[in-house]
Amino acid sequence: GAVVSQHPSRVICKSGTSVKIECRSLDFQATTMFWYRQFPKQSLMLMATSNEGSKATYEQGVEKDKFLINHASLTLSTLTVTSAHPEDSSFYICSARRPPRGYTFGSGTRLTVV
Amino acid sequence: DQQVKQNSPSLSVQEGRISILNCDYTNSMFDYFLWYKKYPAEGPTFLISISSIKDKNEDGRFTVFLNKSAKHLSLHIVPSQPGDSAVYFCAANAEIQGAQKLVFGQGTRLTINP
C-alpha cells in the first residue's frame, strides 16, 4: 500500500516551453504533497508544499510563477515548469504525506531542457 | 543553513560486515527521523524511522540509534549485502510554521564490496 505514481519519468523539452509533471497517490488520499528538486550528487531540496484545495506554500528562493503547483484533488498534485530554461534541468521528486508520520515518494522525473 | 548533515559523502564496507551511516542535526524541533535508500534516477525508498522519544529502533538488518543530547543518529546495517549499495539519506521531520516538513541530509553513498 501507499503508492505514489509520478509521471513522466523523463522529459526533454525545448527552452521556453512549459512542462507538467503529475504526482498521484494511488491507494490513499493525500491532503499534503511535497515537491523536491535534486541536483546531481546533492540532497533533495524542498521546493514547495502542495495543499489540497488551497495555494501551495513555496520555500524561500523558489519562484512561484516559474513553478506552478496545483493540488485540485486528494490524489493529484501537478508541478508545471513554465518557460523552461536549461538551468531548470534537474531531477524532480514528489512525495505524499501519510499521517501521522509517513511520507511516500514518487519515482522522480528527469527534466532536460535543451 | 544545513539543518541535517551527513558528513561522510561515501562509505565502503566489506560484504558481511557492519555499515554505520551517521547523521547530525541542529534543530531541536525535529520530532521524527527517517532513513531512505535511493538509487540514481529513482525516488527515495523508506527504510526505517525513529521517534524522538526513543533511542533505538530495529527492523531486520537495519537499526537506527538516536542520541538526542548529541543531536546525532546513526543507521546500522548488519550484515551488509551487495544489494545495500546505494545512496542513503537521513531526513528529519518537524512542524514548521504550522506545516509538517521533511528536511534531508546530503546523502552518503554506500558501497558494499564482495
PDB file of C-alpha atoms in Angstrom:
ATOM      1  CA  GLY A   1       0.000   0.000   0.000  1.00  0.00           C
ATOM      2  CA  ALA A   2       0.826   3.718  -0.013  1.00  0.00           C
ATOM      3  CA  VAL A   3       1.984   4.041  -3.611  1.00  0.00           C
ATOM      4  CA  VAL A   4       2.772   7.368  -5.246  1.00  0.00           C
ATOM      5  CA  SER A   5       2.940   7.456  -9.016  1.00  0.00           C
ATOM      6  CA  GLN A   6       4.898  10.207 -10.749  1.00  0.00           C
ATOM      7  CA  HIS A   7       4.683  10.854 -14.457  1.00  0.00           C
ATOM      8  CA  PRO A   8       6.536  11.291 -16.733  1.00  0.00           C
ATOM      9  CA  SER A   9       9.756   9.652 -15.619  1.00  0.00           C
ATOM     10  CA  ARG A  10      11.763  11.509 -18.233  1.00  0.00           C
ATOM     11  CA  VAL A  11      11.013  14.550 -20.356  1.00  0.00           C
ATOM     12  CA  ILE A  12      13.048  16.586 -22.776  1.00  0.00           C
ATOM     13  CA  CYS A  13      11.678  19.946 -23.780  1.00  0.00           C
ATOM     14  CA  LYS A  14      12.791  22.977 -25.708  1.00  0.00           C
ATOM     15  CA  SER A  15      13.815  26.134 -23.949  1.00  0.00           C
ATOM     16  CA  GLY A  16      10.841  28.446 -23.476  1.00  0.00           C
ATOM     17  CA  THR A  17       8.195  25.745 -23.356  1.00  0.00           C
ATOM     18  CA  SER A  18       6.283  24.506 -20.309  1.00  0.00           C
ATOM     19  CA  VAL A  19       6.312  21.053 -18.816  1.00  0.00           C
ATOM     20  CA  LYS A  20       3.766  19.480 -16.476  1.00  0.00           C
ATOM     21  CA  ILE A  21       4.679  16.740 -14.005  1.00  0.00           C
ATOM     22  CA  GLU A  22       1.953  14.729 -12.284  1.00  0.00           C
ATOM     23  CA  CYS A  23       2.039  13.127  -8.878  1.00  0.00           C
ATOM     24  CA  ARG A  24      -0.750  10.747  -7.864  1.00  0.00           C
ATOM     25  CA  SER A  25      -1.390   8.883  -4.656  1.00  0.00           C
ATOM     26  CA  LEU A  26      -2.844   5.599  -5.873  1.00  0.00           C
ATOM     27  CA  ASP A  27      -4.264   3.961  -2.781  1.00  0.00           C
ATOM     28  CA  PHE A  28      -4.625   6.710  -0.229  1.00  0.00           C
ATOM     29  CA  GLN A  29      -5.784  10.291  -0.015  1.00  0.00           C
ATOM     30  CA  ALA A  30      -3.064  12.872   0.333  1.00  0.00           C
ATOM     31  CA  THR A  31      -4.103  16.268   1.594  1.00  0.00           C
ATOM     32  CA  THR A  32      -0.485  17.335   1.538  1.00  0.00           C
ATOM     33  CA  MET A  33       2.092  16.657  -1.124  1.00  0.00           C
ATOM     34  CA  PHE A  34       5.617  17.947  -1.478  1.00  0.00           C
ATOM     35  CA  TRP A  35       7.811  18.769  -4.443  1.00  0.00           C
ATOM     36  CA  TYR A  36      11.563  18.351  -4.267  1.00  0.00           C
ATOM     37  CA  ARG A  37      14.391  19.043  -6.622  1.00  0.00           C
ATOM     38  CA  GLN A  38      17.662  17.186  -6.648  1.00  0.00           C
ATOM     39  CA  PHE A  39      20.810  18.366  -8.364  1.00  0.00           C
ATOM     40  CA  PRO A  40      23.474  15.800  -9.231  1.00  0.00           C
ATOM     41  CA  LYS A  41      25.131  14.339  -6.157  1.00  0.00           C
ATOM     42  CA  GLN A  42      23.248  16.682  -3.873  1.00  0.00           C
ATOM     43  CA  SER A  43      20.447  16.467  -1.373  1.00  0.00           C
ATOM     44  CA  LEU A  44      16.723  16.680  -2.029  1.00  0.00           C
ATOM     45  CA  MET A  45      15.736  20.314  -1.689  1.00  0.00           C
ATOM     46  CA  LEU A  46      12.130  21.040  -0.770  1.00  0.00           C
ATOM     47  CA  MET A  47      10.615  23.417  -3.309  1.00  0.00           C
ATOM     48  CA  ALA A  48       7.048  23.688  -2.113  1.00  0.00           C
ATOM     49  CA  THR A  49       4.269  22.123  -0.094  1.00  0.00           C
ATOM     50  CA  SER A  50       1.096  21.431  -2.012  1.00  0.00           C
ATOM     51  CA  ASN A  51      -2.152  21.532  -0.038  1.00  0.00           C
ATOM     52  CA  GLU A  52      -5.367  20.161  -1.497  1.00  0.00           C
ATOM     53  CA  GLY A  53      -7.828  22.921  -2.252  1.00  0.00           C
ATOM     54  CA  SER A  54      -5.543  25.784  -1.345  1.00  0.00           C
ATOM     55  CA  LYS A  55      -2.460  27.578  -2.550  1.00  0.00           C
ATOM     56  CA  ALA A  56       0.908  25.941  -2.364  1.00  0.00           C
ATOM     57  CA  THR A  57       3.492  27.125   0.099  1.00  0.00           C
ATOM     58  CA  TYR A  58       6.827  27.813  -1.527  1.00  0.00           C
ATOM     59  CA  GLU A  59      10.242  27.649   0.085  1.00  0.00           C
ATOM     60  CA  GLN A  60      12.432  30.693   0.118  1.00  0.00           C
ATOM     61  CA  GLY A  61      14.106  31.309  -3.200  1.00  0.00           C
ATOM     62  CA  VAL A  62      11.657  29.258  -5.277  1.00  0.00           C
ATOM     63  CA  GLU A  63       9.857  31.275  -7.940  1.00  0.00           C
ATOM     64  CA  LYS A  64       6.103  30.810  -7.659  1.00  0.00           C
ATOM     65  CA  ASP A  65       5.446  31.954 -11.207  1.00  0.00           C
ATOM     66  CA  LYS A  66       8.090  29.613 -12.571  1.00  0.00           C
ATOM     67  CA  PHE A  67       6.991  26.506 -10.733  1.00  0.00           C
ATOM     68  CA  LEU A  68       3.217  26.366 -10.724  1.00  0.00           C
ATOM     69  CA  ILE A  69       1.681  23.850  -8.345  1.00  0.00           C
ATOM     70  CA  ASN A  70      -1.902  22.680  -8.420  1.00  0.00           C
ATOM     71  CA  HIS A  71      -3.454  20.261  -5.949  1.00  0.00           C
ATOM     72  CA  ALA A  72      -7.029  20.058  -7.156  1.00  0.00           C
ATOM     73  CA  SER A  73      -7.925  16.689  -5.673  1.00  0.00           C
ATOM     74  CA  LEU A  74      -6.934  14.454  -2.780  1.00  0.00           C
ATOM     75  CA  THR A  75      -4.963  12.197  -5.090  1.00  0.00           C
ATOM     76  CA  LEU A  76      -3.325  14.510  -7.607  1.00  0.00           C
ATOM     77  CA  SER A  77      -0.796  17.301  -7.465  1.00  0.00           C
ATOM     78  CA  THR A  78       0.866  18.794 -10.532  1.00  0.00           C
ATOM     79  CA  LEU A  79       4.025  20.810 -10.972  1.00  0.00           C
ATOM     80  CA  THR A  80       4.309  22.903 -14.109  1.00  0.00           C
ATOM     81  CA  VAL A  81       7.695  24.322 -15.018  1.00  0.00           C
ATOM     82  CA  THR A  82       6.855  27.377 -17.084  1.00  0.00           C
ATOM     83  CA  SER A  83       9.090  28.896 -19.730  1.00  0.00           C
ATOM     84  CA  ALA A  84      11.709  26.303 -19.009  1.00  0.00           C
ATOM     85  CA  HIS A  85      15.401  27.116 -19.362  1.00  0.00           C
ATOM     86  CA  PRO A  86      18.437  24.835 -19.331  1.00  0.00           C
ATOM     87  CA  GLU A  87      19.132  25.736 -15.689  1.00  0.00           C
ATOM     88  CA  ASP A  88      15.763  24.168 -14.794  1.00  0.00           C
ATOM     89  CA  SER A  89      17.121  20.809 -15.884  1.00  0.00           C
ATOM     90  CA  SER A  90      17.063  18.635 -12.806  1.00  0.00           C
ATOM     91  CA  PHE A  91      15.503  15.647 -11.111  1.00  0.00           C
ATOM     92  CA  TYR A  92      12.121  16.481  -9.605  1.00  0.00           C
ATOM     93  CA  ILE A  93      10.533  14.241  -6.975  1.00  0.00           C
ATOM     94  CA  CYS A  94       7.144  14.420  -5.337  1.00  0.00           C
ATOM     95  CA  SER A  95       6.043  12.906  -2.079  1.00  0.00           C
ATOM     96  CA  ALA A  96       2.749  12.481  -0.305  1.00  0.00           C
ATOM     97  CA  ARG A  97       2.259  12.663   3.399  1.00  0.00           C
ATOM     98  CA  ARG A  98       0.531   9.785   5.135  1.00  0.00           C
ATOM     99  CA  PRO A  99      -0.460  10.832   8.625  1.00  0.00           C
ATOM    100  CA  PRO A 100       0.666  10.576  11.247  1.00  0.00           C
ATOM    101  CA  ARG A 101       4.299  10.228  10.266  1.00  0.00           C
ATOM    102  CA  GLY A 102       4.752   8.676   6.883  1.00  0.00           C
ATOM    103  CA  TYR A 103       5.963  10.063   3.587  1.00  0.00           C
ATOM    104  CA  THR A 104       5.855   8.143   0.337  1.00  0.00           C
ATOM    105  CA  PHE A 105       7.890   9.280  -2.635  1.00  0.00           C
ATOM    106  CA  GLY A 106       7.289   9.110  -6.337  1.00  0.00           C
ATOM    107  CA  SER A 107       9.884   7.675  -8.672  1.00  0.00           C
ATOM    108  CA  GLY A 108      11.016  11.087  -9.863  1.00  0.00           C
ATOM    109  CA  THR A 109      11.100  12.952 -13.179  1.00  0.00           C
ATOM    110  CA  ARG A 110      14.293  13.740 -15.049  1.00  0.00           C
ATOM    111  CA  LEU A 111      13.743  17.055 -16.836  1.00  0.00           C
ATOM    112  CA  THR A 112      16.177  18.086 -19.543  1.00  0.00           C
ATOM    113  CA  VAL A 113      15.721  21.471 -21.184  1.00  0.00           C
ATOM    114  CA  VAL A 114      17.553  21.901 -24.472  1.00  0.00           C
TER     115      VAL A 114
ATOM    116  CA  ASP B   1      21.816  26.615   6.747  1.00  0.00           C
ATOM    117  CA  GLN B   2      22.120  22.838   6.598  1.00  0.00           C
ATOM    118  CA  GLN B   3      19.906  21.598   9.413  1.00  0.00           C
ATOM    119  CA  VAL B   4      20.554  17.940   8.686  1.00  0.00           C
ATOM    120  CA  LYS B   5      24.110  16.914   7.919  1.00  0.00           C
ATOM    121  CA  GLN B   6      25.645  13.721   6.675  1.00  0.00           C
ATOM    122  CA  ASN B   7      29.322  14.476   6.805  1.00  0.00           C
ATOM    123  CA  SER B   8      30.505  11.363   5.001  1.00  0.00           C
ATOM    124  CA  PRO B   9      29.748  11.586   1.285  1.00  0.00           C
ATOM    125  CA  SER B  10      30.797   7.993   0.789  1.00  0.00           C
ATOM    126  CA  LEU B  11      31.443   4.786   2.699  1.00  0.00           C
ATOM    127  CA  SER B  12      32.891   1.490   1.551  1.00  0.00           C
ATOM    128  CA  VAL B  13      32.271  -1.705   3.545  1.00  0.00           C
ATOM    129  CA  GLN B  14      33.114  -5.341   3.075  1.00  0.00           C
ATOM    130  CA  GLU B  15      30.212  -7.703   2.476  1.00  0.00           C
ATOM    131  CA  GLY B  16      29.079  -9.312   5.722  1.00  0.00           C
ATOM    132  CA  ARG B  17      30.461  -6.550   7.925  1.00  0.00           C
ATOM    133  CA  ILE B  18      28.554  -3.757   9.608  1.00  0.00           C
ATOM    134  CA  SER B  19      27.789  -0.489   7.807  1.00  0.00           C
ATOM    135  CA  ILE B  20      27.334   2.566  10.001  1.00  0.00           C
ATOM    136  CA  LEU B  21      25.936   5.714   8.478  1.00  0.00           C
ATOM    137  CA  ASN B  22      25.869   8.877  10.544  1.00  0.00           C
ATOM    138  CA  CYS B  23      23.668  11.939  10.615  1.00  0.00           C
ATOM    139  CA  ASP B  24      23.723  15.101  12.713  1.00  0.00           C
ATOM    140  CA  TYR B  25      21.029  17.710  13.082  1.00  0.00           C
ATOM    141  CA  THR B  26      20.808  21.176  14.561  1.00  0.00           C
ATOM    142  CA  ASN B  27      17.106  21.897  15.002  1.00  0.00           C
ATOM    143  CA  SER B  28      15.737  20.650  18.306  1.00  0.00           C
ATOM    144  CA  MET B  29      12.218  20.921  16.880  1.00  0.00           C
ATOM    145  CA  PHE B  30      12.736  17.774  14.808  1.00  0.00           C
ATOM    146  CA  ASP B  31      10.493  15.108  16.314  1.00  0.00           C
ATOM    147  CA  TYR B  32      10.866  12.212  13.938  1.00  0.00           C
ATOM    148  CA  PHE B  33      13.724  10.896  11.858  1.00  0.00           C
ATOM    149  CA  LEU B  34      13.734   8.695   8.791  1.00  0.00           C
ATOM    150  CA  TRP B  35      16.291   6.908   6.669  1.00  0.00           C
ATOM    151  CA  TYR B  36      15.807   6.486   2.945  1.00  0.00           C
ATOM    152  CA  LYS B  37      17.668   4.489   0.347  1.00  0.00           C
ATOM    153  CA  LYS B  38      17.966   5.908  -3.135  1.00  0.00           C
ATOM    154  CA  TYR B  39      19.190   4.678  -6.492  1.00  0.00           C
ATOM    155  CA  PRO B  40      20.045   7.087  -9.342  1.00  0.00           C
ATOM    156  CA  ALA B  41      17.022   8.411 -11.238  1.00  0.00           C
ATOM    157  CA  GLU B  42      14.614   6.893  -8.734  1.00  0.00           C
ATOM    158  CA  GLY B  43      12.657   8.235  -5.797  1.00  0.00           C
ATOM    159  CA  PRO B  44      13.777   7.520  -2.224  1.00  0.00           C
ATOM    160  CA  THR B  45      12.599   4.293  -0.626  1.00  0.00           C
ATOM    161  CA  PHE B  46      11.742   4.326   3.059  1.00  0.00           C
ATOM    162  CA  LEU B  47      13.917   2.110   5.247  1.00  0.00           C
ATOM    163  CA  ILE B  48      13.353   2.805   8.898  1.00  0.00           C
ATOM    164  CA  SER B  49      12.333   5.612  11.225  1.00  0.00           C
ATOM    165  CA  ILE B  50      12.563   6.639  14.836  1.00  0.00           C
ATOM    166  CA  SER B  51      10.592   8.955  17.039  1.00  0.00           C
ATOM    167  CA  SER B  52      12.445  11.487  19.157  1.00  0.00           C
ATOM    168  CA  ILE B  53      11.096   9.831  22.293  1.00  0.00           C
ATOM    169  CA  LYS B  54      13.017   6.648  21.539  1.00  0.00           C
ATOM    170  CA  ASP B  55      16.712   5.914  21.298  1.00  0.00           C
ATOM    171  CA  LYS B  56      16.639   2.773  19.198  1.00  0.00           C
ATOM    172  CA  ASN B  57      14.508   1.119  16.559  1.00  0.00           C
ATOM    173  CA  GLU B  58      15.291  -2.162  14.877  1.00  0.00           C
ATOM    174  CA  ASP B  59      13.894  -3.769  11.748  1.00  0.00           C
ATOM    175  CA  GLY B  60      15.659  -6.849  10.485  1.00  0.00           C
ATOM    176  CA  ARG B  61      19.185  -5.953   9.417  1.00  0.00           C
ATOM    177  CA  PHE B  62      18.564  -2.249   9.987  1.00  0.00           C
ATOM    178  CA  THR B  63      18.848  -0.474  13.328  1.00  0.00           C
ATOM    179  CA  VAL B  64      18.615   3.235  13.909  1.00  0.00           C
ATOM    180  CA  PHE B  65      20.054   4.832  17.030  1.00  0.00           C
ATOM    181  CA  LEU B  66      19.167   8.298  18.238  1.00  0.00           C
ATOM    182  CA  ASN B  67      21.198  10.374  20.682  1.00  0.00           C
ATOM    183  CA  LYS B  68      19.073  13.440  21.364  1.00  0.00           C
ATOM    184  CA  SER B  69      21.569  15.165  23.616  1.00  0.00           C
ATOM    185  CA  ALA B  70      24.183  14.978  20.868  1.00  0.00           C
ATOM    186  CA  LYS B  71      21.628  15.605  18.114  1.00  0.00           C
ATOM    187  CA  HIS B  72      23.020  12.591  16.331  1.00  0.00           C
ATOM    188  CA  LEU B  73      21.561   9.500  14.757  1.00  0.00           C
ATOM    189  CA  SER B  74      23.055   6.553  13.001  1.00  0.00           C
ATOM    190  CA  LEU B  75      21.886   3.718  10.799  1.00  0.00           C
ATOM    191  CA  HIS B  76      23.466   0.326  11.270  1.00  0.00           C
ATOM    192  CA  ILE B  77      23.183  -2.339   8.609  1.00  0.00           C
ATOM    193  CA  VAL B  78      24.363  -5.787   9.557  1.00  0.00           C
ATOM    194  CA  PRO B  79      25.310  -7.933   7.818  1.00  0.00           C
ATOM    195  CA  SER B  80      25.918  -5.702   4.807  1.00  0.00           C
ATOM    196  CA  GLN B  81      24.971  -7.137   1.432  1.00  0.00           C
ATOM    197  CA  PRO B  82      25.936  -6.068  -2.111  1.00  0.00           C
ATOM    198  CA  GLY B  83      22.316  -5.053  -2.721  1.00  0.00           C
ATOM    199  CA  ASP B  84      22.679  -2.458   0.010  1.00  0.00           C
ATOM    200  CA  SER B  85      24.917  -0.391  -2.261  1.00  0.00           C
ATOM    201  CA  ALA B  86      23.029   2.884  -2.814  1.00  0.00           C
ATOM    202  CA  VAL B  87      22.827   6.437  -1.541  1.00  0.00           C
ATOM    203  CA  TYR B  88      21.346   6.728   1.935  1.00  0.00           C
ATOM    204  CA  PHE B  89      19.577   9.866   3.049  1.00  0.00           C
ATOM    205  CA  CYS B  90      18.819  10.862   6.590  1.00  0.00           C
ATOM    206  CA  ALA B  91      15.688  13.007   6.939  1.00  0.00           C
ATOM    207  CA  ALA B  92      14.149  14.864   9.851  1.00  0.00           C
ATOM    208  CA  ASN B  93      10.543  15.859  10.332  1.00  0.00           C
ATOM    209  CA  ALA B  94       9.309  18.942  12.114  1.00  0.00           C
ATOM    210  CA  GLU B  95       6.270  21.134  12.233  1.00  0.00           C
ATOM    211  CA  ILE B  96       7.427  24.487  10.921  1.00  0.00           C
ATOM    212  CA  GLN B  97       5.008  27.415  10.809  1.00  0.00           C
ATOM    213  CA  GLY B  98       2.063  25.057  11.157  1.00  0.00           C
ATOM    214  CA  ALA B  99       3.151  22.650   8.433  1.00  0.00           C
ATOM    215  CA  GLN B 100       4.897  19.307   8.570  1.00  0.00           C
ATOM    216  CA  LYS B 101       8.159  19.347   6.659  1.00  0.00           C
ATOM    217  CA  LEU B 102      10.866  16.831   5.901  1.00  0.00           C
ATOM    218  CA  VAL B 103      14.447  18.065   5.707  1.00  0.00           C
ATOM    219  CA  PHE B 104      17.085  15.878   4.068  1.00  0.00           C
ATOM    220  CA  GLY B 105      20.771  15.462   4.635  1.00  0.00           C
ATOM    221  CA  GLN B 106      23.217  15.442   1.746  1.00  0.00           C
ATOM    222  CA  GLY B 107      23.316  11.679   1.494  1.00  0.00           C
ATOM    223  CA  THR B 108      26.037   9.051   1.899  1.00  0.00           C
ATOM    224  CA  ARG B 109      26.944   6.729  -0.948  1.00  0.00           C
ATOM    225  CA  LEU B 110      27.395   3.242   0.486  1.00  0.00           C
ATOM    226  CA  THR B 111      29.342   0.682  -1.488  1.00  0.00           C
ATOM    227  CA  ILE B 112      29.396  -2.918  -0.335  1.00  0.00           C
ATOM    228  CA  ASN B 113      32.384  -4.817  -1.667  1.00  0.00           C
ATOM    229  CA  PRO B 114      32.076  -8.573  -2.279  1.00  0.00           C
TER     230      PRO B 114
END
